[in-house]
Amino acid sequence: MPSNGNQPLKLQFGLINHEGRYLTAEAFGFKVNASAPSLKKKQIWTLEQDSQDSQVVYLRSHLGRYLASDKDGTVTCEADGHNSDCRFLIVAQSDGRWALQSEQYLRFFGGSRDFLSCFAQIITDAELWAVHLALHPQANLLSVARKRYAHLSTEDGEIAVDLNIPWGVAALLTLVYLDGKYCLKTCDGRFLSNDGKLLVQSCRVTAYTLEFKCEKLAFKDCEGKYLSPMGPTGTLRSGRCSKPGKDELFDLEESHPQVVLIAANGRYVSIRQGVSLAANQEDETDMETFQMEIDRDTKKCTFRSSQGNYWALVAHGGIQSTATEVSANSMFSVEWLGHKVAVKAHNGKYICAKKNGQLLAVSDSIGEDEQLILKLLNRPMLILRGENGFICHHKNSNTLDASRSVYDIFTLEFSNGAYHIKGVDGRFWYVNSSGLVCSDGEAPEDFSLELLERRRLAIRGKNGKYLHGDQGGTLKGDGLILSSSALWEY
C-alpha cells in the first residue's frame, strides 16, 4: 500500500459506439442497447479481470450483472456471476477504440440502438467502442513500479514522479477527455506532451489512449509508445516501449482535500514548532497544511500532516501530530458555521486556541476562540459532479446545468472564509432573485463550502441555502435541506 493509504479508484467507464451512442444496461428485463447520447448511471460499466487469465475481462453493469453472449451472438446482461459466456477479450485499436471479442465463440460485439449482437467475424466500424472514463477527472497519479506520485515541478517545467505523499496542489492532475483520447492537465492549466514538455494548448502530442492492464492504467501516445517515469526525478514522458510493462502502469487515486486553518488570533495552525499543534505562524507552508480524510460511515475526519502523522487527542486535551494509525483519538467532528468551522475531539470538547496559540480540546461550547477559518488549498480548478452529472455552463443562457456528461472547469478563489466561483470567461457565480445560480456576475459573490462527506461537498449561497440540481437538471441556490442533490463530488 502506498504511503498515502489510499485504495486505487475502481476503473469505471462508458463505451461509445460508432454512432456516438453509449452502451446502456436497462433495469427492465436486463436488456442492453446503444441509444443514450450521454454518460449517466445506466451507461457506467466496471471492468473486472479474470483471476487466472489477465487477458480475459468481464463487463459489469450498474445493476451488478454481467454482459454475456451466447453461441448465436445474442447479447444479454442478466448473469449475476462470471460464467463462460461473460468472458471477453479486448482487442485495442491504434485509434484507442476497443473491439470486444467473445473468448468462447471468437465473434465481435457491436451494432447500434436496440440491434446489438456478438456475431461479427471481422472488425468493422460497427464493432468498435471508444472508452470514456466515468471517474471524477481530478486525481492523484501513482507509478506502480516506483511507488511514487506524480506532481508538477514548476522549476523543471515537467511532471516529476518522485513524491512519497501526493502533497499540495501540484500533485492534482486533471484527465481531460477529447475526441476519444485523454490529456493530462497540470494544476496551472498546461498539458503534458509525449516528450515530457508542458504545452499551453492541447494537440496531437498531448493526446493519449488509455489502456487497462491488471486493473491499472497505461497511457499510449500518438506514436504508439507509453508514458513512464524516466531518470532520477521520474520525468513523465514516453519511453521506447510499444507494450506496457510495470514501468508504464499507473493507479489513479482519490485526491483528499488539503487545508490550512486560521485561528481567532489570525495565525495559522502549525506543527513547525514540534509535535504539539499551535496557531502561531504567519505564512502557509507544508507545516501548516493538513489533509482531511473523511470516514465514509461516521463522517468524522482525520487531519494528516505532510510527514504522514495524524492529529491525536492526548492527555489534558492536548492535540499532537503524533499518531501513525487512525484510532478514536485521531477522529474529529467538524461543525460548519458559515465562513468558519469548529472542531470537536473524541472527548466531546471543542478545540480552542489559547492566548499563546496552543490548541486544546477543553471547551464545552463554541465561542470566538473555538472558531477557525478553514481554507481549501488543492482545488484551484473546480470540477463538480452531482448525482445526475457534471455542472456545466448552459448553452443558451447565463444559468448552469447540473446533469451534463461533460464538465466545465471553474476557478475557486478564497476570500476570508468564503469562496468566489469563476467561469472560463472570468465572470462570477451568483444566486438571482428566483433562486437560479447564474454565471455572468461582474462582481464576486460569497459562497461557503462544507466538506461533509468523503469526496463530496455542499455549497451554500450567501442566503444560507444549498446549491442543488433541480428535477430539470438546472443548478439552483434555494435548497432548504441537505439532500443528495446538494452533494457534489469535487
PDB file of N, CA, C and O in Angstrom, residues 31-76:
ATOM      1  N   LYS A  31     -32.003  -5.753 -20.396  1.00  0.00           N
ATOM      2  CA  LYS A  31     -31.688  -5.564 -21.820  1.00  0.00           C
ATOM      3  C   LYS A  31     -30.541  -4.562 -21.980  1.00  0.00           C
ATOM      4  O   LYS A  31     -30.326  -3.716 -21.114  1.00  0.00           O
ATOM      5  N   VAL A  32     -29.839  -4.682 -23.095  1.00  0.00           N
ATOM      6  CA  VAL A  32     -28.800  -3.691 -23.414  1.00  0.00           C
ATOM      7  C   VAL A  32     -29.114  -3.049 -24.761  1.00  0.00           C
ATOM      8  O   VAL A  32     -29.694  -3.667 -25.639  1.00  0.00           O
ATOM      9  N   ASN A  33     -28.745  -1.769 -24.875  1.00  0.00           N
ATOM     10  CA  ASN A  33     -28.877  -1.069 -26.155  1.00  0.00           C
ATOM     11  C   ASN A  33     -27.756  -0.037 -26.256  1.00  0.00           C
ATOM     12  O   ASN A  33     -26.994   0.154 -25.307  1.00  0.00           O
ATOM     13  N   ALA A  34     -27.681   0.614 -27.402  1.00  0.00           N
ATOM     14  CA  ALA A  34     -26.702   1.702 -27.571  1.00  0.00           C
ATOM     15  C   ALA A  34     -27.464   2.908 -28.108  1.00  0.00           C
ATOM     16  O   ALA A  34     -27.316   3.286 -29.259  1.00  0.00           O
ATOM     17  N   SER A  35     -28.293   3.490 -27.240  1.00  0.00           N
ATOM     18  CA  SER A  35     -29.164   4.598 -27.661  1.00  0.00           C
ATOM     19  C   SER A  35     -28.873   5.914 -26.942  1.00  0.00           C
ATOM     20  O   SER A  35     -29.269   6.971 -27.411  1.00  0.00           O
ATOM     21  N   ALA A  36     -28.193   5.839 -25.785  1.00  0.00           N
ATOM     22  CA  ALA A  36     -28.062   7.038 -24.937  1.00  0.00           C
ATOM     23  C   ALA A  36     -27.031   8.017 -25.507  1.00  0.00           C
ATOM     24  O   ALA A  36     -25.935   7.615 -25.901  1.00  0.00           O
ATOM     25  N   PRO A  37     -27.357   9.332 -25.516  1.00  0.00           N
ATOM     26  CA  PRO A  37     -26.416  10.320 -26.047  1.00  0.00           C
ATOM     27  C   PRO A  37     -25.362  10.757 -25.029  1.00  0.00           C
ATOM     28  O   PRO A  37     -24.394  11.418 -25.393  1.00  0.00           O
ATOM     29  N   SER A  38     -25.553  10.416 -23.735  1.00  0.00           N
ATOM     30  CA  SER A  38     -24.586  10.889 -22.728  1.00  0.00           C
ATOM     31  C   SER A  38     -24.358   9.840 -21.647  1.00  0.00           C
ATOM     32  O   SER A  38     -25.089   8.848 -21.553  1.00  0.00           O
ATOM     33  N   LEU A  39     -23.331  10.078 -20.837  1.00  0.00           N
ATOM     34  CA  LEU A  39     -22.876   9.128 -19.817  1.00  0.00           C
ATOM     35  C   LEU A  39     -23.553   9.431 -18.483  1.00  0.00           C
ATOM     36  O   LEU A  39     -23.213  10.406 -17.821  1.00  0.00           O
ATOM     37  N   LYS A  40     -24.539   8.615 -18.127  1.00  0.00           N
ATOM     38  CA  LYS A  40     -25.201   8.709 -16.812  1.00  0.00           C
ATOM     39  C   LYS A  40     -25.026   7.356 -16.121  1.00  0.00           C
ATOM     40  O   LYS A  40     -24.255   6.515 -16.563  1.00  0.00           O
ATOM     41  N   LYS A  41     -25.807   7.131 -15.061  1.00  0.00           N
ATOM     42  CA  LYS A  41     -25.637   5.915 -14.242  1.00  0.00           C
ATOM     43  C   LYS A  41     -25.789   4.622 -15.054  1.00  0.00           C
ATOM     44  O   LYS A  41     -25.002   3.690 -14.928  1.00  0.00           O
ATOM     45  N   LYS A  42     -26.807   4.564 -15.935  1.00  0.00           N
ATOM     46  CA  LYS A  42     -27.095   3.316 -16.665  1.00  0.00           C
ATOM     47  C   LYS A  42     -26.053   3.013 -17.735  1.00  0.00           C
ATOM     48  O   LYS A  42     -26.024   1.929 -18.305  1.00  0.00           O
ATOM     49  N   GLN A  43     -25.182   3.990 -18.027  1.00  0.00           N
ATOM     50  CA  GLN A  43     -24.154   3.812 -19.061  1.00  0.00           C
ATOM     51  C   GLN A  43     -22.783   3.497 -18.462  1.00  0.00           C
ATOM     52  O   GLN A  43     -21.788   3.450 -19.181  1.00  0.00           O
ATOM     53  N   ILE A  44     -22.734   3.303 -17.119  1.00  0.00           N
ATOM     54  CA  ILE A  44     -21.428   3.076 -16.469  1.00  0.00           C
ATOM     55  C   ILE A  44     -21.158   1.574 -16.339  1.00  0.00           C
ATOM     56  O   ILE A  44     -22.000   0.815 -15.864  1.00  0.00           O
ATOM     57  N   TRP A  45     -19.975   1.175 -16.780  1.00  0.00           N
ATOM     58  CA  TRP A  45     -19.539  -0.230 -16.736  1.00  0.00           C
ATOM     59  C   TRP A  45     -18.244  -0.326 -15.935  1.00  0.00           C
ATOM     60  O   TRP A  45     -17.419   0.586 -15.950  1.00  0.00           O
ATOM     61  N   THR A  46     -18.089  -1.457 -15.247  1.00  0.00           N
ATOM     62  CA  THR A  46     -16.873  -1.706 -14.466  1.00  0.00           C
ATOM     63  C   THR A  46     -16.153  -2.901 -15.080  1.00  0.00           C
ATOM     64  O   THR A  46     -16.779  -3.917 -15.392  1.00  0.00           O
ATOM     65  N   LEU A  47     -14.853  -2.740 -15.256  1.00  0.00           N
ATOM     66  CA  LEU A  47     -14.029  -3.807 -15.835  1.00  0.00           C
ATOM     67  C   LEU A  47     -13.507  -4.695 -14.716  1.00  0.00           C
ATOM     68  O   LEU A  47     -12.926  -4.211 -13.758  1.00  0.00           O
ATOM     69  N   GLU A  48     -13.720  -6.006 -14.841  1.00  0.00           N
ATOM     70  CA  GLU A  48     -13.141  -6.955 -13.887  1.00  0.00           C
ATOM     71  C   GLU A  48     -12.284  -7.936 -14.676  1.00  0.00           C
ATOM     72  O   GLU A  48     -12.722  -8.465 -15.694  1.00  0.00           O
ATOM     73  N   GLN A  49     -11.047  -8.152 -14.189  1.00  0.00           N
ATOM     74  CA  GLN A  49     -10.171  -9.075 -14.913  1.00  0.00           C
ATOM     75  C   GLN A  49     -10.233 -10.465 -14.300  1.00  0.00           C
ATOM     76  O   GLN A  49     -10.437 -10.614 -13.098  1.00  0.00           O
ATOM     77  N   ASP A  50     -10.084 -11.481 -15.140  1.00  0.00           N
ATOM     78  CA  ASP A  50     -10.135 -12.867 -14.668  1.00  0.00           C
ATOM     79  C   ASP A  50      -8.920 -13.141 -13.788  1.00  0.00           C
ATOM     80  O   ASP A  50      -7.808 -12.711 -14.106  1.00  0.00           O
ATOM     81  N   SER A  51      -9.131 -13.861 -12.695  1.00  0.00           N
ATOM     82  CA  SER A  51      -8.021 -14.091 -11.752  1.00  0.00           C
ATOM     83  C   SER A  51      -6.955 -15.021 -12.342  1.00  0.00           C
ATOM     84  O   SER A  51      -5.786 -14.915 -12.005  1.00  0.00           O
ATOM     85  N   GLN A  52      -7.370 -15.939 -13.236  1.00  0.00           N
ATOM     86  CA  GLN A  52      -6.412 -16.883 -13.831  1.00  0.00           C
ATOM     87  C   GLN A  52      -5.759 -16.343 -15.109  1.00  0.00           C
ATOM     88  O   GLN A  52      -4.567 -16.474 -15.301  1.00  0.00           O
ATOM     89  N   ASP A  53      -6.576 -15.698 -15.949  1.00  0.00           N
ATOM     90  CA  ASP A  53      -6.085 -15.235 -17.255  1.00  0.00           C
ATOM     91  C   ASP A  53      -6.331 -13.735 -17.384  1.00  0.00           C
ATOM     92  O   ASP A  53      -7.461 -13.291 -17.595  1.00  0.00           O
ATOM     93  N   SER A  54      -5.267 -12.935 -17.264  1.00  0.00           N
ATOM     94  CA  SER A  54      -5.444 -11.471 -17.211  1.00  0.00           C
ATOM     95  C   SER A  54      -5.894 -10.896 -18.560  1.00  0.00           C
ATOM     96  O   SER A  54      -6.294  -9.737 -18.645  1.00  0.00           O
ATOM     97  N   GLN A  55      -5.837 -11.706 -19.641  1.00  0.00           N
ATOM     98  CA  GLN A  55      -6.340 -11.225 -20.941  1.00  0.00           C
ATOM     99  C   GLN A  55      -7.867 -11.174 -20.957  1.00  0.00           C
ATOM    100  O   GLN A  55      -8.473 -10.431 -21.722  1.00  0.00           O
ATOM    101  N   VAL A  56      -8.481 -12.006 -20.119  1.00  0.00           N
ATOM    102  CA  VAL A  56      -9.947 -12.138 -20.118  1.00  0.00           C
ATOM    103  C   VAL A  56     -10.565 -11.111 -19.179  1.00  0.00           C
ATOM    104  O   VAL A  56     -10.112 -10.940 -18.040  1.00  0.00           O
ATOM    105  N   VAL A  57     -11.606 -10.405 -19.670  1.00  0.00           N
ATOM    106  CA  VAL A  57     -12.292  -9.411 -18.839  1.00  0.00           C
ATOM    107  C   VAL A  57     -13.790  -9.719 -18.773  1.00  0.00           C
ATOM    108  O   VAL A  57     -14.345 -10.397 -19.650  1.00  0.00           O
ATOM    109  N   TYR A  58     -14.398  -9.206 -17.719  1.00  0.00           N
ATOM    110  CA  TYR A  58     -15.852  -9.251 -17.544  1.00  0.00           C
ATOM    111  C   TYR A  58     -16.338  -7.815 -17.455  1.00  0.00           C
ATOM    112  O   TYR A  58     -15.671  -6.970 -16.830  1.00  0.00           O
ATOM    113  N   LEU A  59     -17.490  -7.525 -18.046  1.00  0.00           N
ATOM    114  CA  LEU A  59     -18.047  -6.166 -18.014  1.00  0.00           C
ATOM    115  C   LEU A  59     -19.293  -6.172 -17.140  1.00  0.00           C
ATOM    116  O   LEU A  59     -20.298  -6.813 -17.481  1.00  0.00           O
ATOM    117  N   ARG A  60     -19.199  -5.478 -15.996  1.00  0.00           N
ATOM    118  CA  ARG A  60     -20.296  -5.465 -15.027  1.00  0.00           C
ATOM    119  C   ARG A  60     -21.095  -4.176 -15.160  1.00  0.00           C
ATOM    120  O   ARG A  60     -20.527  -3.080 -15.197  1.00  0.00           O
ATOM    121  N   SER A  61     -22.408  -4.299 -15.220  1.00  0.00           N
ATOM    122  CA  SER A  61     -23.278  -3.120 -15.362  1.00  0.00           C
ATOM    123  C   SER A  61     -23.523  -2.468 -14.010  1.00  0.00           C
ATOM    124  O   SER A  61     -23.138  -3.003 -12.958  1.00  0.00           O
ATOM    125  N   HIS A  62     -24.214  -1.342 -14.023  1.00  0.00           N
ATOM    126  CA  HIS A  62     -24.566  -0.629 -12.781  1.00  0.00           C
ATOM    127  C   HIS A  62     -25.501  -1.461 -11.908  1.00  0.00           C
ATOM    128  O   HIS A  62     -25.664  -1.185 -10.721  1.00  0.00           O
ATOM    129  N   LEU A  63     -26.128  -2.493 -12.475  1.00  0.00           N
ATOM    130  CA  LEU A  63     -27.032  -3.374 -11.720  1.00  0.00           C
ATOM    131  C   LEU A  63     -26.287  -4.570 -11.120  1.00  0.00           C
ATOM    132  O   LEU A  63     -26.897  -5.442 -10.493  1.00  0.00           O
ATOM    133  N   GLY A  64     -24.959  -4.630 -11.349  1.00  0.00           N
ATOM    134  CA  GLY A  64     -24.176  -5.746 -10.826  1.00  0.00           C
ATOM    135  C   GLY A  64     -24.293  -7.004 -11.667  1.00  0.00           C
ATOM    136  O   GLY A  64     -23.912  -8.096 -11.230  1.00  0.00           O
ATOM    137  N   ARG A  65     -24.835  -6.890 -12.889  1.00  0.00           N
ATOM    138  CA  ARG A  65     -24.963  -8.035 -13.797  1.00  0.00           C
ATOM    139  C   ARG A  65     -23.908  -7.930 -14.899  1.00  0.00           C
ATOM    140  O   ARG A  65     -23.416  -6.843 -15.185  1.00  0.00           O
ATOM    141  N   TYR A  66     -23.624  -9.082 -15.532  1.00  0.00           N
ATOM    142  CA  TYR A  66     -22.509  -9.133 -16.474  1.00  0.00           C
ATOM    143  C   TYR A  66     -22.985  -9.279 -17.922  1.00  0.00           C
ATOM    144  O   TYR A  66     -23.927 -10.031 -18.206  1.00  0.00           O
ATOM    145  N   LEU A  67     -22.304  -8.569 -18.813  1.00  0.00           N
ATOM    146  CA  LEU A  67     -22.561  -8.673 -20.247  1.00  0.00           C
ATOM    147  C   LEU A  67     -22.179 -10.086 -20.700  1.00  0.00           C
ATOM    148  O   LEU A  67     -21.129 -10.600 -20.317  1.00  0.00           O
ATOM    149  N   ALA A  68     -23.061 -10.716 -21.520  1.00  0.00           N
ATOM    150  CA  ALA A  68     -22.803 -12.083 -21.968  1.00  0.00           C
ATOM    151  C   ALA A  68     -23.275 -12.250 -23.408  1.00  0.00           C
ATOM    152  O   ALA A  68     -24.156 -11.526 -23.883  1.00  0.00           O
ATOM    153  N   SER A  69     -22.657 -13.210 -24.093  1.00  0.00           N
ATOM    154  CA  SER A  69     -23.063 -13.534 -25.472  1.00  0.00           C
ATOM    155  C   SER A  69     -23.168 -15.048 -25.599  1.00  0.00           C
ATOM    156  O   SER A  69     -22.278 -15.779 -25.146  1.00  0.00           O
ATOM    157  N   ASP A  70     -24.270 -15.527 -26.239  1.00  0.00           N
ATOM    158  CA  ASP A  70     -24.380 -16.980 -26.456  1.00  0.00           C
ATOM    159  C   ASP A  70     -23.838 -17.358 -27.841  1.00  0.00           C
ATOM    160  O   ASP A  70     -23.330 -16.505 -28.579  1.00  0.00           O
ATOM    161  N   LYS A  71     -23.968 -18.632 -28.203  1.00  0.00           N
ATOM    162  CA  LYS A  71     -23.366 -19.132 -29.459  1.00  0.00           C
ATOM    163  C   LYS A  71     -24.001 -18.514 -30.699  1.00  0.00           C
ATOM    164  O   LYS A  71     -23.386 -18.467 -31.772  1.00  0.00           O
ATOM    165  N   ASP A  72     -25.246 -17.996 -30.544  1.00  0.00           N
ATOM    166  CA  ASP A  72     -25.923 -17.362 -31.680  1.00  0.00           C
ATOM    167  C   ASP A  72     -25.645 -15.859 -31.765  1.00  0.00           C
ATOM    168  O   ASP A  72     -26.223 -15.167 -32.611  1.00  0.00           O
ATOM    169  N   GLY A  73     -24.818 -15.359 -30.841  1.00  0.00           N
ATOM    170  CA  GLY A  73     -24.483 -13.939 -30.862  1.00  0.00           C
ATOM    171  C   GLY A  73     -25.490 -13.057 -30.141  1.00  0.00           C
ATOM    172  O   GLY A  73     -25.377 -11.826 -30.175  1.00  0.00           O
ATOM    173  N   THR A  74     -26.473 -13.693 -29.451  1.00  0.00           N
ATOM    174  CA  THR A  74     -27.456 -12.905 -28.693  1.00  0.00           C
ATOM    175  C   THR A  74     -26.798 -12.344 -27.434  1.00  0.00           C
ATOM    176  O   THR A  74     -26.145 -13.084 -26.679  1.00  0.00           O
ATOM    177  N   VAL A  75     -26.974 -11.032 -27.222  1.00  0.00           N
ATOM    178  CA  VAL A  75     -26.304 -10.362 -26.100  1.00  0.00           C
ATOM    179  C   VAL A  75     -27.325 -10.065 -25.003  1.00  0.00           C
ATOM    180  O   VAL A  75     -28.405  -9.537 -25.263  1.00  0.00           O
ATOM    181  N   THR A  76     -26.960 -10.423 -23.762  1.00  0.00           N
ATOM    182  CA  THR A  76     -27.812 -10.115 -22.597  1.00  0.00           C
ATOM    183  C   THR A  76     -26.928  -9.528 -21.508  1.00  0.00           C
ATOM    184  O   THR A  76     -25.703  -9.543 -21.612  1.00  0.00           O
TER     185      THR A  76
END
